[in-house]
mmCIF file of C-alpha atoms in Angstrom:
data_model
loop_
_atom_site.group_PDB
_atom_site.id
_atom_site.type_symbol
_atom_site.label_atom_id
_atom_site.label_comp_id
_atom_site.label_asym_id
_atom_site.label_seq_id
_atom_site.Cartn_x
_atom_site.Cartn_y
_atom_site.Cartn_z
ATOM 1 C CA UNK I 1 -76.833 -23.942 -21.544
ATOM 2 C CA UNK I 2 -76.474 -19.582 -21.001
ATOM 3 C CA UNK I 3 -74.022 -20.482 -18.435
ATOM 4 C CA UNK I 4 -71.862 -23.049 -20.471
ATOM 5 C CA UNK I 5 -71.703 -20.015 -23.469
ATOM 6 C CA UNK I 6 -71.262 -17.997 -21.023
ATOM 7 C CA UNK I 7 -68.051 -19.319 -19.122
ATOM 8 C CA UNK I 8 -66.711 -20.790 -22.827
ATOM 9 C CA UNK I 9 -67.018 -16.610 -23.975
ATOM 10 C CA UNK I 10 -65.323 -15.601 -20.995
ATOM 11 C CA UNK I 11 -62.490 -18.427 -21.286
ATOM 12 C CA UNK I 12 -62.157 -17.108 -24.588
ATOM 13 C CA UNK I 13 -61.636 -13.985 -23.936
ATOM 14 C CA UNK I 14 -58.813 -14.971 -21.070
ATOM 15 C CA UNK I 15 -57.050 -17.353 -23.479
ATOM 16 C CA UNK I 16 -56.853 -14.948 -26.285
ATOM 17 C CA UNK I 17 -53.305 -13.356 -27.076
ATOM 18 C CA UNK I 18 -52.975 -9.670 -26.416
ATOM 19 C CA UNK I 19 -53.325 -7.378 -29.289
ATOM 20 C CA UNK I 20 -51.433 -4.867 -30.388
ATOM 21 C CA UNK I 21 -51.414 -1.623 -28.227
ATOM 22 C CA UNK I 22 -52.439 -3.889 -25.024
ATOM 23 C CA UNK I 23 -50.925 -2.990 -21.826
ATOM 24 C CA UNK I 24 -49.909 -5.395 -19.541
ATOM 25 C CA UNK I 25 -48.241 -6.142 -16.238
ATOM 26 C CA UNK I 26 -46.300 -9.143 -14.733
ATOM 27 C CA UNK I 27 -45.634 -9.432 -11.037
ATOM 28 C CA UNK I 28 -43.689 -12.428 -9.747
ATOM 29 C CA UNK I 29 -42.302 -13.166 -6.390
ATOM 30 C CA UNK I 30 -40.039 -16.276 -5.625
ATOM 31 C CA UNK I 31 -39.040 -17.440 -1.901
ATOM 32 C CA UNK I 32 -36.694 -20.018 -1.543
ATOM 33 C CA UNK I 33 -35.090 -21.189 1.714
ATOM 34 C CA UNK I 34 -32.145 -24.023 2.417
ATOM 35 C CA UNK I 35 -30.441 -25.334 4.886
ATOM 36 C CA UNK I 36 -27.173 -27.505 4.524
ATOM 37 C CA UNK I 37 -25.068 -29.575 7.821
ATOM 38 C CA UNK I 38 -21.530 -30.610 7.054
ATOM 39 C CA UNK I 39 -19.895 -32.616 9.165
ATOM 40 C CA UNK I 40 -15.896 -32.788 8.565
ATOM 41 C CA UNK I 41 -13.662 -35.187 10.852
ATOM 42 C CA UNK I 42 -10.033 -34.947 10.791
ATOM 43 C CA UNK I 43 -7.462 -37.530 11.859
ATOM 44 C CA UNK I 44 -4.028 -36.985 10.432
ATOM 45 C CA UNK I 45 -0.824 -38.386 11.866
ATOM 46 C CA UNK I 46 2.886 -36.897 10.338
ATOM 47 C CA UNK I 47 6.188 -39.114 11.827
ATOM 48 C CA UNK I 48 9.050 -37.274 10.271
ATOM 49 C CA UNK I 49 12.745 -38.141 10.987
ATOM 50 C CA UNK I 50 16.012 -36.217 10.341
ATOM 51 C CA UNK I 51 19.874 -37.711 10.841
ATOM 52 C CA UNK I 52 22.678 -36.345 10.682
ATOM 53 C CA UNK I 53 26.416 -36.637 10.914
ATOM 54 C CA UNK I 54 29.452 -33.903 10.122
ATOM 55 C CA UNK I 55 33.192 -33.919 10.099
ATOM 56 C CA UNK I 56 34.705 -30.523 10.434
ATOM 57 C CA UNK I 57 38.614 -31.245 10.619
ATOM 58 C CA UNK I 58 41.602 -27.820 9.850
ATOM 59 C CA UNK I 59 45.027 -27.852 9.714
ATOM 60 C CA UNK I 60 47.948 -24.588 9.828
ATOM 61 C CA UNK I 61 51.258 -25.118 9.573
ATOM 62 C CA UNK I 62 53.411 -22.083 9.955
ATOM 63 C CA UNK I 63 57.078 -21.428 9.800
ATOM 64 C CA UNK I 64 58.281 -19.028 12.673
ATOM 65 C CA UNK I 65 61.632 -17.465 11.737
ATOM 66 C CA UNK I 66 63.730 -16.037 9.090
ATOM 67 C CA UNK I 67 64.942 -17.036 5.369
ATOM 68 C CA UNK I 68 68.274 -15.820 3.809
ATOM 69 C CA UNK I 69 67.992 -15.193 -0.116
ATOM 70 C CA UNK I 70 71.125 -13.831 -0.706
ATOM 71 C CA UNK I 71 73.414 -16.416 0.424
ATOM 72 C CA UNK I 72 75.981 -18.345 -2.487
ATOM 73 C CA UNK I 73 73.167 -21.354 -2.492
ATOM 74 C CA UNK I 74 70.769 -19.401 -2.970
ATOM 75 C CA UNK I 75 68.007 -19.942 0.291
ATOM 76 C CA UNK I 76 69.359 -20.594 3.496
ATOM 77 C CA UNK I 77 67.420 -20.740 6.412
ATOM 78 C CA UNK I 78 68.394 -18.723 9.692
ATOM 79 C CA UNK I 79 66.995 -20.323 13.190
ATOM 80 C CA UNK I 80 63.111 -21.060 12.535
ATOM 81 C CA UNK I 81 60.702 -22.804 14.113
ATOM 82 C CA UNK I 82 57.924 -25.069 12.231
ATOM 83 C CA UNK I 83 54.231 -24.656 14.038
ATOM 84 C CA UNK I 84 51.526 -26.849 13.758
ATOM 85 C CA UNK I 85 48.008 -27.317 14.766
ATOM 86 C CA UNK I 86 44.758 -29.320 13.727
ATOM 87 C CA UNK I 87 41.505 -29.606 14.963
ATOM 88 C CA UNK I 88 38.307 -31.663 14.146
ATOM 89 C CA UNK I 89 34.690 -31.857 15.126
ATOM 90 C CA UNK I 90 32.442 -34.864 14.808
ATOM 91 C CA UNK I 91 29.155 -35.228 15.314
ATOM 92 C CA UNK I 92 25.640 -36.688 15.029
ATOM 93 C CA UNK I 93 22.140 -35.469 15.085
ATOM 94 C CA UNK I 94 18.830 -37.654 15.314
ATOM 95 C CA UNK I 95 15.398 -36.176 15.440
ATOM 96 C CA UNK I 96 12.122 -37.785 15.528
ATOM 97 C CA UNK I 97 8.710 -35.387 15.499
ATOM 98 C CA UNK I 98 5.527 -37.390 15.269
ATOM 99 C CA UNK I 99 2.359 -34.986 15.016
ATOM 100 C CA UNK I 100 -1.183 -35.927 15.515
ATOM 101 C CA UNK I 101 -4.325 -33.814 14.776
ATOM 102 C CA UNK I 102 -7.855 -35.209 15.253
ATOM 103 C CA UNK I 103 -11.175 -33.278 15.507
ATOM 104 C CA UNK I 104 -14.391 -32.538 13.946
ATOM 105 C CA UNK I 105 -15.820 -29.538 12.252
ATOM 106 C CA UNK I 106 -19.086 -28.710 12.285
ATOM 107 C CA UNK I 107 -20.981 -26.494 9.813
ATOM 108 C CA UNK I 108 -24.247 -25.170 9.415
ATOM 109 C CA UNK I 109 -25.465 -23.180 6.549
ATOM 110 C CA UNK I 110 -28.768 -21.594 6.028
ATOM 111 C CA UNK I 111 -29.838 -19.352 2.708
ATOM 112 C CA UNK I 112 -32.881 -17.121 2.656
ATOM 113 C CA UNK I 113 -33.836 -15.364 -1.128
ATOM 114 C CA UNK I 114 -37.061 -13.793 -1.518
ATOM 115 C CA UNK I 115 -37.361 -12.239 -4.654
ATOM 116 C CA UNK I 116 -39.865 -9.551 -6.690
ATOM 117 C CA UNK I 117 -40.123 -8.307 -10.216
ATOM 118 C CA UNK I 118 -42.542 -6.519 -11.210
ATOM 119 C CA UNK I 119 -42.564 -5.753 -15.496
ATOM 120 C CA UNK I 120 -45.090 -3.583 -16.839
ATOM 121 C CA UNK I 121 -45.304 -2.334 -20.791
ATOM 122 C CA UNK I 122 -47.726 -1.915 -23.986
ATOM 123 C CA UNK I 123 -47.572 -4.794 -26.588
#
């Protein structure tokens, strides 16, 4: 019976909150660890295709010679020579690309924390 009143005295006296003008400390430590795989597999195909056709085409024509303005009839022309010249350019371009990339990443991430606070005060 002593030692029943005696461990219900001292569990009071544990259990009871802390006055005022107590002091009081709190340590606390925390350790956490983790550890994460990935595994990332990549298989990617692009086709990509491009035509193309142009027409370039130019033409000059020139008059080589001279012009008379002050004749009765007003122009006349003097021995000339008419010039002429053209060119063109035709075309076509094709392309065709196809682009493949496979693989696998790998990834392994590991996290250590360890943690301590330590509070101390009067209450």
């Amino acid at each position: 019976m002593k030692k029943i009143l005696g461990l219900a005295i001292l569990a009071t006296f544990f259990a009871t909150p802390a006055f005022a003008g107590e002091t009081f400390v709190r340590n606390e430590w925390t350790d956490s660890h983790s550890k994460t795989y990935s595994d990332l597999n990549l298989h990617s195909t692009t086709h990509s295709t491009r035509n193309e056709d142009y027409s370039s085409w130019a033409d000059k024509v020139y008059i080589d010679g001279g012009i008379n303005t002050k004749g009765k009839n007003g122009v006349s022309f003097n021995d000339f020579t008419v010039h002429s010249a053209a060119s063109e350019l035709e075309g076509s371009f094709h392309e065709s690309i196809l682009s493949k990339i496979e693989g696998t990443i790998k990834t392994i991430t590991e996290t250590d924390t360890t943690a301590h606070e330590t509070s101390a005060g009067v209450r």
